[in-house]
């Protein structure tokens, strides 16, 4: 009873903290990392058990579960869904008196590098029933065997291509260093759905993506956290928007709106605004009405609050409604799980994007060696070289060896990493097997050569294959 009362009190404190702007405490202050080591799936099943609705479960109080604990629950839940989906495919084959092939247990994506987006769209559209299977990727005409590396590369190349300016789906805002959906691409709903599917597949398959969305994107993805069974017209729409939400994307515009709200002079005479919004995308400025006859309605001291709310709603909801709805439905077509109810938007972002912070000391602690020893002078030189590289080159090293330049939830201390000696090939460049987070390293004559060869390798890393 005491434990339950403490948790109930904690829930009230957490709720009060969330309503404070800004919050008085970081949400991670409520985490109880000791719970990371309990039987999390049993607790999750207790929470989900319809036969015993009143049974106690820590999952009822998700604010105390760390992101590590939630990742474990989501990963295990995903694995069980994968097994269930694969089992159904097997039963269907047997029922039809067909010999099952190993491929039925996987979501097999076959794409050409030259037609990456088109092929990916077609593959995903034709394999909707397989989205909850384990993902395997192959590039047409290449002898790659996907042990994880090809999957990582597929994500990397596809995301990179879709976010290119000439593709026109997302607008980059340099002041916030983030992307937002284009207001002019409502006809590309399949592509937006694909991005949502990619994010869902990444979470489902524990792949880290380098996506630079503002946090409001993840709030919209959890609005609501479970897709309504019938009417999906309101998904991804957020109410009670504030200027701070817009500041995550367009800080200069948000600053102007804040100044408008606090202006002490005559707004109508001094600012000459009407109920319209003008946005620039790819060099074109377009103007839209915020209300009927908006071009004829002046913004005044009395209606400026309404103007700001309509402005925020238009940019963050209305103008991208169709695009984000497709995006939302794509994500949830893969990641449909009650475990999402437990997640905060910040935690979804962490699961999708990982952390940009590289801690080489943590990586060094978990590194295993084959052909080298941790205290070999050459290995000491290697770590010295790696630590001397710029942050950008260190990220390229991480990308070269693991397939992602982001750090997974839990930090680098939870990664596996191995350095293997490449014998009798002192002129070769370092190699990597991203499937296993493995660096294959020749022994060079000097630290300078090691540094030079390593930089060449990590700066030209694209394409996986078997020799």
Coordinates of C-alpha atoms in Angstrom, one line a residue:
X1 CA 0.0 0.0 0.0
X2 CA 2.9 2.4 0.9
X3 CA 4.5 1.7 -2.5
X4 CA 1.2 2.4 -4.3
X5 CA 0.7 5.6 -2.4
X6 CA 4.2 6.7 -3.2
X7 CA 3.7 6.0 -6.9
X8 CA 0.4 7.9 -6.9
X9 CA 2.0 10.9 -5.3
X10 CA 4.8 10.7 -7.8
X11 CA 2.3 10.7 -10.7
X12 CA 0.8 13.9 -9.4
X13 CA 4.2 15.5 -9.1
X14 CA 5.1 14.4 -12.6
X15 CA 1.9 15.8 -14.0
X16 CA 2.4 19.1 -12.2
X17 CA 6.0 19.2 -13.5
X18 CA 4.8 18.6 -17.1
X19 CA 2.3 21.5 -16.9
X20 CA 5.0 23.9 -15.8
X21 CA 6.7 25.9 -18.5
X22 CA 9.5 25.2 -18.5
X23 CA 9.4 22.1 -16.3
X24 CA 11.0 22.5 -12.9
X25 CA 12.7 19.1 -13.2
X26 CA 14.0 17.2 -16.1
X27 CA 11.7 14.2 -16.8
X28 CA 14.7 11.9 -16.4
X29 CA 14.9 12.9 -12.7
X30 CA 11.8 10.7 -12.1
X31 CA 13.5 7.6 -13.6
X32 CA 14.2 4.6 -11.2
X33 CA 17.0 2.8 -12.9
X34 CA 16.8 -0.1 -10.4
X35 CA 13.7 -1.2 -12.3
X36 CA 15.8 -1.8 -15.4
X37 CA 16.8 -5.1 -13.9
X38 CA 13.4 -6.5 -13.0
X39 CA 11.3 -8.8 -15.2
X40 CA 10.0 -6.0 -17.3
X41 CA 8.0 -8.2 -19.7
X42 CA 6.1 -9.9 -16.9
X43 CA 5.3 -6.4 -15.6
X44 CA 4.2 -5.4 -19.1
X45 CA 2.0 -8.5 -19.4
X46 CA 0.4 -7.8 -16.0
X47 CA -0.4 -4.3 -17.2
X48 CA -1.9 -5.6 -20.5
X49 CA -3.8 -8.6 -19.0
X50 CA -7.5 -8.1 -19.6
X51 CA -8.3 -10.9 -17.2
X52 CA -6.8 -9.0 -14.2
X53 CA -7.4 -5.4 -14.9
X54 CA -6.7 -4.2 -11.4
X55 CA -3.4 -6.0 -11.0
X56 CA -0.4 -3.8 -10.0
X57 CA 2.2 -3.1 -12.6
X58 CA 5.0 -0.5 -12.8
X59 CA 4.0 0.1 -16.4
X60 CA 1.0 2.0 -15.0
X61 CA 3.4 4.6 -13.9
X62 CA 5.7 5.0 -16.9
X63 CA 7.3 8.2 -15.6
X64 CA 9.5 6.1 -13.3
X65 CA 10.6 3.7 -16.0
X66 CA 13.8 4.8 -17.7
X67 CA 14.3 4.9 -21.5
X68 CA 16.4 1.8 -21.2
X69 CA 13.6 -0.1 -19.5
X70 CA 11.1 1.1 -22.1
X71 CA 13.4 0.2 -24.9
X72 CA 13.7 -3.3 -23.5
X73 CA 9.9 -3.6 -23.3
X74 CA 9.4 -2.3 -26.9
X75 CA 12.2 -4.5 -28.3
X76 CA 10.8 -7.6 -26.6
X77 CA 7.3 -6.8 -27.7
X78 CA 8.5 -6.3 -31.3
X79 CA 10.4 -9.6 -31.2
X80 CA 7.2 -11.4 -30.0
X81 CA 5.2 -9.8 -32.8
X82 CA 7.9 -10.8 -35.3
X83 CA 7.7 -14.4 -34.1
X84 CA 3.9 -14.4 -34.2
X85 CA 3.8 -13.0 -37.7
X86 CA 6.4 -15.5 -39.0
X87 CA 4.4 -18.3 -37.3
X88 CA 1.3 -17.3 -39.1
X89 CA 3.1 -17.3 -42.4
X90 CA 4.4 -20.8 -41.7
X91 CA 1.0 -22.1 -40.8
X92 CA -0.5 -20.6 -43.9
X93 CA 2.1 -22.3 -46.1
X94 CA 1.5 -25.7 -44.4
X95 CA -2.2 -25.3 -44.7
X96 CA -1.8 -24.8 -48.5
X97 CA 0.5 -27.9 -48.6
X98 CA 3.4 -25.8 -49.8
X99 CA 7.0 -26.3 -48.7
X100 CA 8.0 -23.3 -46.6
X101 CA 11.1 -21.3 -47.6
X102 CA 13.3 -19.4 -45.1
X103 CA 12.3 -16.1 -46.8
X104 CA 8.8 -16.3 -45.3
X105 CA 10.2 -15.5 -41.9
X106 CA 11.5 -12.1 -43.1
X107 CA 10.5 -8.8 -44.6
X108 CA 12.8 -9.0 -47.7
X109 CA 13.5 -5.8 -49.4
X110 CA 15.2 -6.0 -52.8
X111 CA 16.2 -2.6 -54.3
X112 CA 18.4 -1.1 -57.0
X113 CA 20.7 1.6 -55.9
X114 CA 19.8 3.6 -59.0
X115 CA 16.1 3.5 -58.2
X116 CA 16.2 3.4 -54.4
X117 CA 13.1 5.4 -53.5
X118 CA 10.9 4.0 -56.2
X119 CA 11.9 0.4 -55.5
X120 CA 11.6 0.9 -51.7
X121 CA 8.1 2.3 -52.2
X122 CA 7.0 -0.6 -54.4
X123 CA 8.5 -3.2 -52.0
X124 CA 6.8 -1.8 -48.9
X125 CA 3.5 -1.3 -50.7
X126 CA 3.5 -4.9 -51.9
X127 CA 4.6 -6.4 -48.5
X128 CA 2.3 -4.7 -46.0
X129 CA 1.5 -8.0 -44.3
X130 CA 5.2 -8.6 -43.7
X131 CA 6.1 -5.3 -42.1
X132 CA 6.2 -6.9 -38.6
X133 CA 8.8 -9.5 -39.7
X134 CA 12.5 -9.2 -39.3
X135 CA 13.9 -6.9 -41.9
X136 CA 16.5 -8.1 -44.5
X137 CA 17.8 -5.9 -47.4
X138 CA 19.6 -6.8 -50.6
X139 CA 20.8 -4.6 -53.4
X140 CA 20.2 -5.9 -56.8
X141 CA 23.3 -7.1 -58.6
X142 CA 25.5 -7.1 -55.4
X143 CA 26.7 -10.2 -53.5
X144 CA 25.9 -8.8 -50.1
X145 CA 24.5 -11.1 -47.4
X146 CA 22.5 -9.0 -44.9
X147 CA 23.7 -9.7 -41.4
X148 CA 22.6 -6.1 -40.4
X149 CA 25.0 -4.0 -42.4
X150 CA 22.9 -3.8 -45.6
X151 CA 19.9 -2.9 -43.6
X152 CA 21.7 0.0 -42.0
X153 CA 23.0 1.2 -45.3
X154 CA 19.5 1.0 -46.9
X155 CA 18.1 3.2 -44.1
X156 CA 21.1 5.6 -44.4
X157 CA 20.9 6.0 -48.2
X158 CA 17.1 6.2 -48.4
X159 CA 16.9 8.9 -45.7
X160 CA 19.7 10.8 -47.3
X161 CA 17.9 10.8 -50.7
X162 CA 14.4 11.6 -49.5
X163 CA 15.7 14.6 -47.5
X164 CA 17.6 16.1 -50.4
X165 CA 16.4 19.7 -51.3
X166 CA 15.6 18.7 -54.9
X167 CA 13.2 16.0 -53.7
X168 CA 11.1 18.8 -52.1
X169 CA 9.4 16.8 -49.4
X170 CA 11.1 18.4 -46.4
X171 CA 12.3 22.0 -45.9
X172 CA 15.5 22.6 -44.0
X173 CA 15.4 25.5 -41.5
X174 CA 19.0 26.6 -40.8
X175 CA 18.2 28.7 -37.8
X176 CA 16.9 25.6 -35.9
X177 CA 18.9 23.0 -37.9
X178 CA 15.8 21.0 -38.3
X179 CA 13.5 19.7 -41.1
X180 CA 9.8 20.3 -41.4
X181 CA 7.3 18.9 -43.9
X182 CA 6.8 20.9 -47.1
X183 CA 3.4 22.6 -47.4
X184 CA 3.5 22.1 -51.2
X185 CA 3.8 18.3 -51.4
X186 CA 0.4 17.0 -50.6
X187 CA 0.5 14.9 -53.7
X188 CA 3.5 12.8 -52.4
X189 CA 1.6 11.0 -49.7
X190 CA 3.1 7.6 -50.5
X191 CA 6.6 9.1 -49.9
X192 CA 5.5 10.6 -46.6
X193 CA 4.0 7.2 -45.6
X194 CA 7.3 5.6 -46.5
X195 CA 9.2 7.9 -44.2
X196 CA 6.7 6.9 -41.4
X197 CA 7.2 3.2 -42.2
X198 CA 11.0 3.7 -42.2
X199 CA 10.8 5.3 -38.7
X200 CA 8.6 2.5 -37.5
X201 CA 10.9 -0.2 -39.0
X202 CA 13.9 1.5 -37.4
X203 CA 12.3 1.3 -34.0
X204 CA 11.0 -2.2 -34.6
X205 CA 14.4 -3.4 -35.8
X206 CA 16.5 -1.4 -33.3
X207 CA 18.2 0.8 -36.0
X208 CA 19.3 4.3 -35.3
X209 CA 18.4 7.0 -37.8
X210 CA 19.9 10.5 -38.2
X211 CA 16.7 12.5 -38.5
X212 CA 16.6 16.1 -37.6
X213 CA 13.0 16.7 -36.8
X214 CA 11.8 19.1 -34.0
X215 CA 10.4 17.5 -30.9
X216 CA 6.9 18.6 -31.9
X217 CA 7.1 16.0 -34.7
X218 CA 7.3 13.2 -32.0
X219 CA 4.4 14.8 -30.1
X220 CA 2.3 14.6 -33.2
X221 CA 3.4 11.0 -33.7
X222 CA 1.9 10.2 -30.3
X223 CA -1.3 12.1 -30.9
X224 CA -2.7 9.6 -30.2
X225 CA -0.2 6.9 -29.3
X226 CA -2.5 4.2 -30.5
X227 CA -4.3 4.6 -33.9
X228 CA -8.1 4.9 -33.5
X229 CA -9.8 1.8 -34.8
X230 CA -12.3 3.7 -37.0
X231 CA -11.9 7.4 -37.6
X232 CA -8.3 8.5 -38.2
X233 CA -9.1 12.0 -39.4
X234 CA -7.8 13.7 -36.3
X235 CA -4.5 11.8 -35.9
X236 CA -1.3 13.9 -35.7
X237 CA -3.2 17.1 -34.8
X238 CA -2.1 19.0 -31.7
X239 CA -4.1 21.5 -29.8
X240 CA -3.0 24.1 -27.2
X241 CA 0.0 25.1 -29.4
X242 CA 2.4 27.7 -28.1
X243 CA 5.0 30.0 -29.7
X244 CA 7.7 27.8 -28.2
X245 CA 6.4 24.9 -30.4
X246 CA 7.0 27.0 -33.5
X247 CA 10.4 28.2 -32.2
X248 CA 11.7 24.6 -32.6
X249 CA 11.4 25.1 -36.3
X250 CA 11.3 28.8 -37.1
X251 CA 12.8 30.6 -34.1
X252 CA 12.9 34.0 -35.9
X253 CA 9.2 33.8 -36.8
X254 CA 8.3 32.6 -33.2
X255 CA 10.3 35.6 -31.9
X256 CA 8.3 37.9 -34.1
X257 CA 5.0 36.5 -32.8
X258 CA 6.1 36.8 -29.2
X259 CA 6.9 40.5 -29.9
X260 CA 3.5 41.0 -31.4
X261 CA 1.8 39.5 -28.3
X262 CA 3.8 41.8 -26.0
X263 CA 3.7 44.9 -28.1
X264 CA 2.4 47.9 -26.2
X265 CA 1.7 50.2 -29.1
X266 CA -1.1 50.2 -31.7
X267 CA -0.7 46.9 -33.5
X268 CA -3.0 47.7 -36.3
X269 CA -1.4 51.0 -37.2
X270 CA 2.2 50.1 -36.5
X271 CA 2.4 46.6 -37.9
X272 CA -0.1 46.6 -40.7
X273 CA -0.8 42.9 -40.5
X274 CA -3.7 40.9 -41.8
X275 CA -4.9 37.4 -41.1
X276 CA -2.6 35.8 -43.6
X277 CA 0.7 33.9 -43.4
X278 CA 3.5 34.0 -45.9
X279 CA 6.1 31.2 -46.0
X280 CA 9.2 30.7 -48.1
X281 CA 10.0 27.2 -49.4
X282 CA 12.8 26.6 -51.9
X283 CA 13.0 30.3 -52.8
X284 CA 9.2 30.7 -53.4
X285 CA 7.1 32.8 -51.1
X286 CA 3.5 31.8 -50.9
X287 CA 0.7 33.5 -48.9
X288 CA -2.3 31.8 -47.3
X289 CA -5.4 33.0 -45.6
X290 CA -5.8 32.1 -41.9
X291 CA -9.5 32.7 -42.0
X292 CA -12.1 33.5 -44.7
X293 CA -11.5 37.0 -46.1
X294 CA -8.3 37.0 -44.0
X295 CA -6.6 39.4 -46.4
X296 CA -9.2 42.0 -45.4
X297 CA -9.1 41.4 -41.6
X298 CA -6.5 43.6 -39.8
X299 CA -4.6 42.3 -36.8
X300 CA -5.4 44.5 -33.8
X301 CA -4.6 44.6 -30.1
X302 CA -7.9 42.8 -29.5
X303 CA -7.5 40.0 -31.9
X304 CA -3.8 39.4 -32.0
X305 CA -4.1 36.3 -29.7
X306 CA -6.5 34.8 -32.2
X307 CA -4.1 35.6 -35.0
X308 CA -1.1 33.9 -33.3
X309 CA -3.2 30.8 -32.5
X310 CA -4.4 30.5 -36.1
X311 CA -0.8 31.1 -37.3
X312 CA 0.5 28.3 -35.1
X313 CA -2.3 25.9 -36.0
X314 CA -1.8 26.6 -39.7
X315 CA 2.0 26.0 -39.8
X316 CA 2.0 23.0 -37.4
X317 CA -1.3 21.3 -38.3
X318 CA -3.4 22.5 -41.2
X319 CA -0.8 23.2 -43.9
X320 CA 0.8 19.7 -43.5
X321 CA -2.3 17.8 -42.4
X322 CA -2.4 15.3 -45.3
X323 CA 1.3 14.8 -45.3
X324 CA 1.6 14.2 -41.6
X325 CA -1.4 11.9 -41.5
X326 CA 0.3 9.7 -44.1
X327 CA 3.5 9.9 -42.1
X328 CA 1.7 9.0 -38.8
X329 CA -0.1 6.1 -40.3
X330 CA 3.1 4.8 -41.9
X331 CA 4.9 4.8 -38.5
X332 CA 2.0 3.1 -36.7
X333 CA 1.6 0.5 -39.4
X334 CA 4.8 -1.0 -38.1
X335 CA 5.1 0.3 -34.6
X336 CA 1.6 -0.4 -33.4
X337 CA 2.1 -1.4 -29.8
X338 CA 0.5 -0.5 -26.5
X339 CA 4.1 0.1 -25.3
X340 CA 4.0 3.4 -27.1
X341 CA 1.5 4.6 -24.5
X342 CA 4.3 4.7 -22.0
X343 CA 6.6 6.8 -24.0
X344 CA 7.1 10.6 -23.9
X345 CA 7.8 12.3 -27.2
X346 CA 11.4 12.9 -26.1
X347 CA 11.8 9.2 -25.6
X348 CA 10.4 8.3 -29.0
X349 CA 13.0 10.7 -30.5
X350 CA 15.7 8.9 -28.5
X351 CA 14.6 5.5 -29.7
X352 CA 14.5 6.7 -33.3
X353 CA 17.6 8.9 -33.4
X354 CA 19.8 7.7 -30.5
X355 CA 22.2 10.2 -29.0
X356 CA 24.7 12.4 -30.9
X357 CA 27.2 12.3 -28.0
X358 CA 30.2 10.0 -28.6
X359 CA 32.1 8.9 -25.5
X360 CA 35.2 7.1 -26.7
X361 CA 36.1 6.1 -23.2
X362 CA 32.9 4.1 -23.0
X363 CA 33.5 2.5 -26.4
X364 CA 37.1 1.6 -25.3
X365 CA 35.8 -0.2 -22.2
X366 CA 33.6 -2.5 -24.2
X367 CA 36.0 -3.2 -27.1
X368 CA 37.2 -6.7 -27.6
X369 CA 40.3 -7.6 -29.5
X370 CA 41.3 -10.4 -31.9
X371 CA 45.0 -10.5 -32.7
X372 CA 45.7 -7.5 -30.6
X373 CA 45.7 -6.9 -26.8
X374 CA 44.2 -3.8 -25.1
X375 CA 47.7 -2.7 -23.9
X376 CA 49.6 -3.2 -27.1
X377 CA 51.5 -0.1 -28.0
X378 CA 49.8 -0.1 -31.5
X379 CA 46.3 -0.2 -29.9
X380 CA 47.3 2.6 -27.6
X381 CA 48.3 4.5 -30.7
X382 CA 45.0 3.7 -32.4
X383 CA 43.0 5.2 -29.5
X384 CA 45.2 8.2 -29.4
X385 CA 44.6 8.8 -33.1
X386 CA 40.9 8.3 -32.7
X387 CA 40.7 10.8 -29.8
X388 CA 42.6 13.3 -31.8
X389 CA 40.1 13.3 -34.7
X390 CA 37.5 16.0 -35.0
X391 CA 34.0 15.3 -33.9
X392 CA 32.9 15.0 -37.5
X393 CA 35.5 12.4 -38.3
X394 CA 34.7 10.5 -35.1
X395 CA 31.1 10.3 -36.3
X396 CA 32.3 9.1 -39.6
X397 CA 34.4 6.4 -37.8
X398 CA 31.2 5.3 -35.9
X399 CA 29.3 5.3 -39.2
X400 CA 32.1 3.3 -40.9
X401 CA 32.2 0.6 -38.2
X402 CA 28.6 0.4 -37.0
X403 CA 26.5 1.7 -39.9
X404 CA 25.3 4.7 -37.9
X405 CA 26.9 7.9 -36.6
X406 CA 24.5 8.0 -33.6
X407 CA 24.8 6.3 -30.2
X408 CA 22.0 3.9 -29.2
X409 CA 19.8 4.2 -26.1
X410 CA 21.9 3.4 -23.1
X411 CA 25.1 4.9 -24.4
X412 CA 28.2 3.4 -26.0
X413 CA 28.7 1.2 -22.9
X414 CA 25.9 -1.0 -24.2
X415 CA 27.4 -1.5 -27.6
X416 CA 29.5 -4.4 -28.8
X417 CA 32.7 -3.5 -30.6
X418 CA 35.6 -5.5 -31.8
X419 CA 39.0 -4.7 -33.4
X420 CA 40.5 -7.6 -35.4
X421 CA 44.0 -7.7 -36.7
X422 CA 44.5 -8.0 -40.5
X423 CA 47.8 -9.8 -41.0
X424 CA 50.2 -9.6 -43.8
X425 CA 48.5 -6.7 -45.6
X426 CA 50.3 -3.6 -44.3
X427 CA 49.2 -1.5 -47.3
X428 CA 45.5 -2.1 -47.1
X429 CA 43.0 0.4 -45.8
X430 CA 41.1 -0.5 -42.6
X431 CA 37.9 -2.5 -43.2
X432 CA 34.7 -2.8 -41.3
X433 CA 31.9 -5.3 -40.8
X434 CA 29.0 -3.1 -39.7
X435 CA 26.8 -6.2 -39.1
X436 CA 29.0 -7.0 -36.1
X437 CA 30.4 -3.6 -35.2
X438 CA 33.8 -4.8 -36.2
X439 CA 36.9 -2.9 -37.3
X440 CA 39.5 -4.9 -39.3
X441 CA 42.8 -3.1 -38.8
X442 CA 46.2 -3.7 -40.5
X443 CA 49.3 -3.0 -38.5
X444 CA 51.0 0.0 -40.0
X445 CA 54.6 1.1 -39.5
X446 CA 53.8 4.3 -37.8
X447 CA 51.1 6.3 -36.0
X448 CA 51.1 8.8 -38.9
X449 CA 50.3 6.2 -41.5
X450 CA 47.6 4.7 -39.2
X451 CA 46.0 8.1 -38.9
X452 CA 46.2 8.7 -42.7
X453 CA 44.8 5.3 -43.7
X454 CA 42.0 5.5 -41.1
X455 CA 40.9 8.9 -42.3
X456 CA 40.9 7.7 -45.9
X457 CA 38.8 4.7 -45.0
X458 CA 36.2 6.4 -42.9
X459 CA 35.8 9.3 -45.4
X460 CA 35.0 7.0 -48.3
X461 CA 32.7 4.5 -46.6
X462 CA 29.7 3.5 -48.7
X463 CA 28.6 0.2 -50.1
X464 CA 28.7 -3.2 -48.4
X465 CA 29.6 -6.5 -49.9
X466 CA 31.4 -9.8 -49.5
X467 CA 34.9 -10.3 -50.8

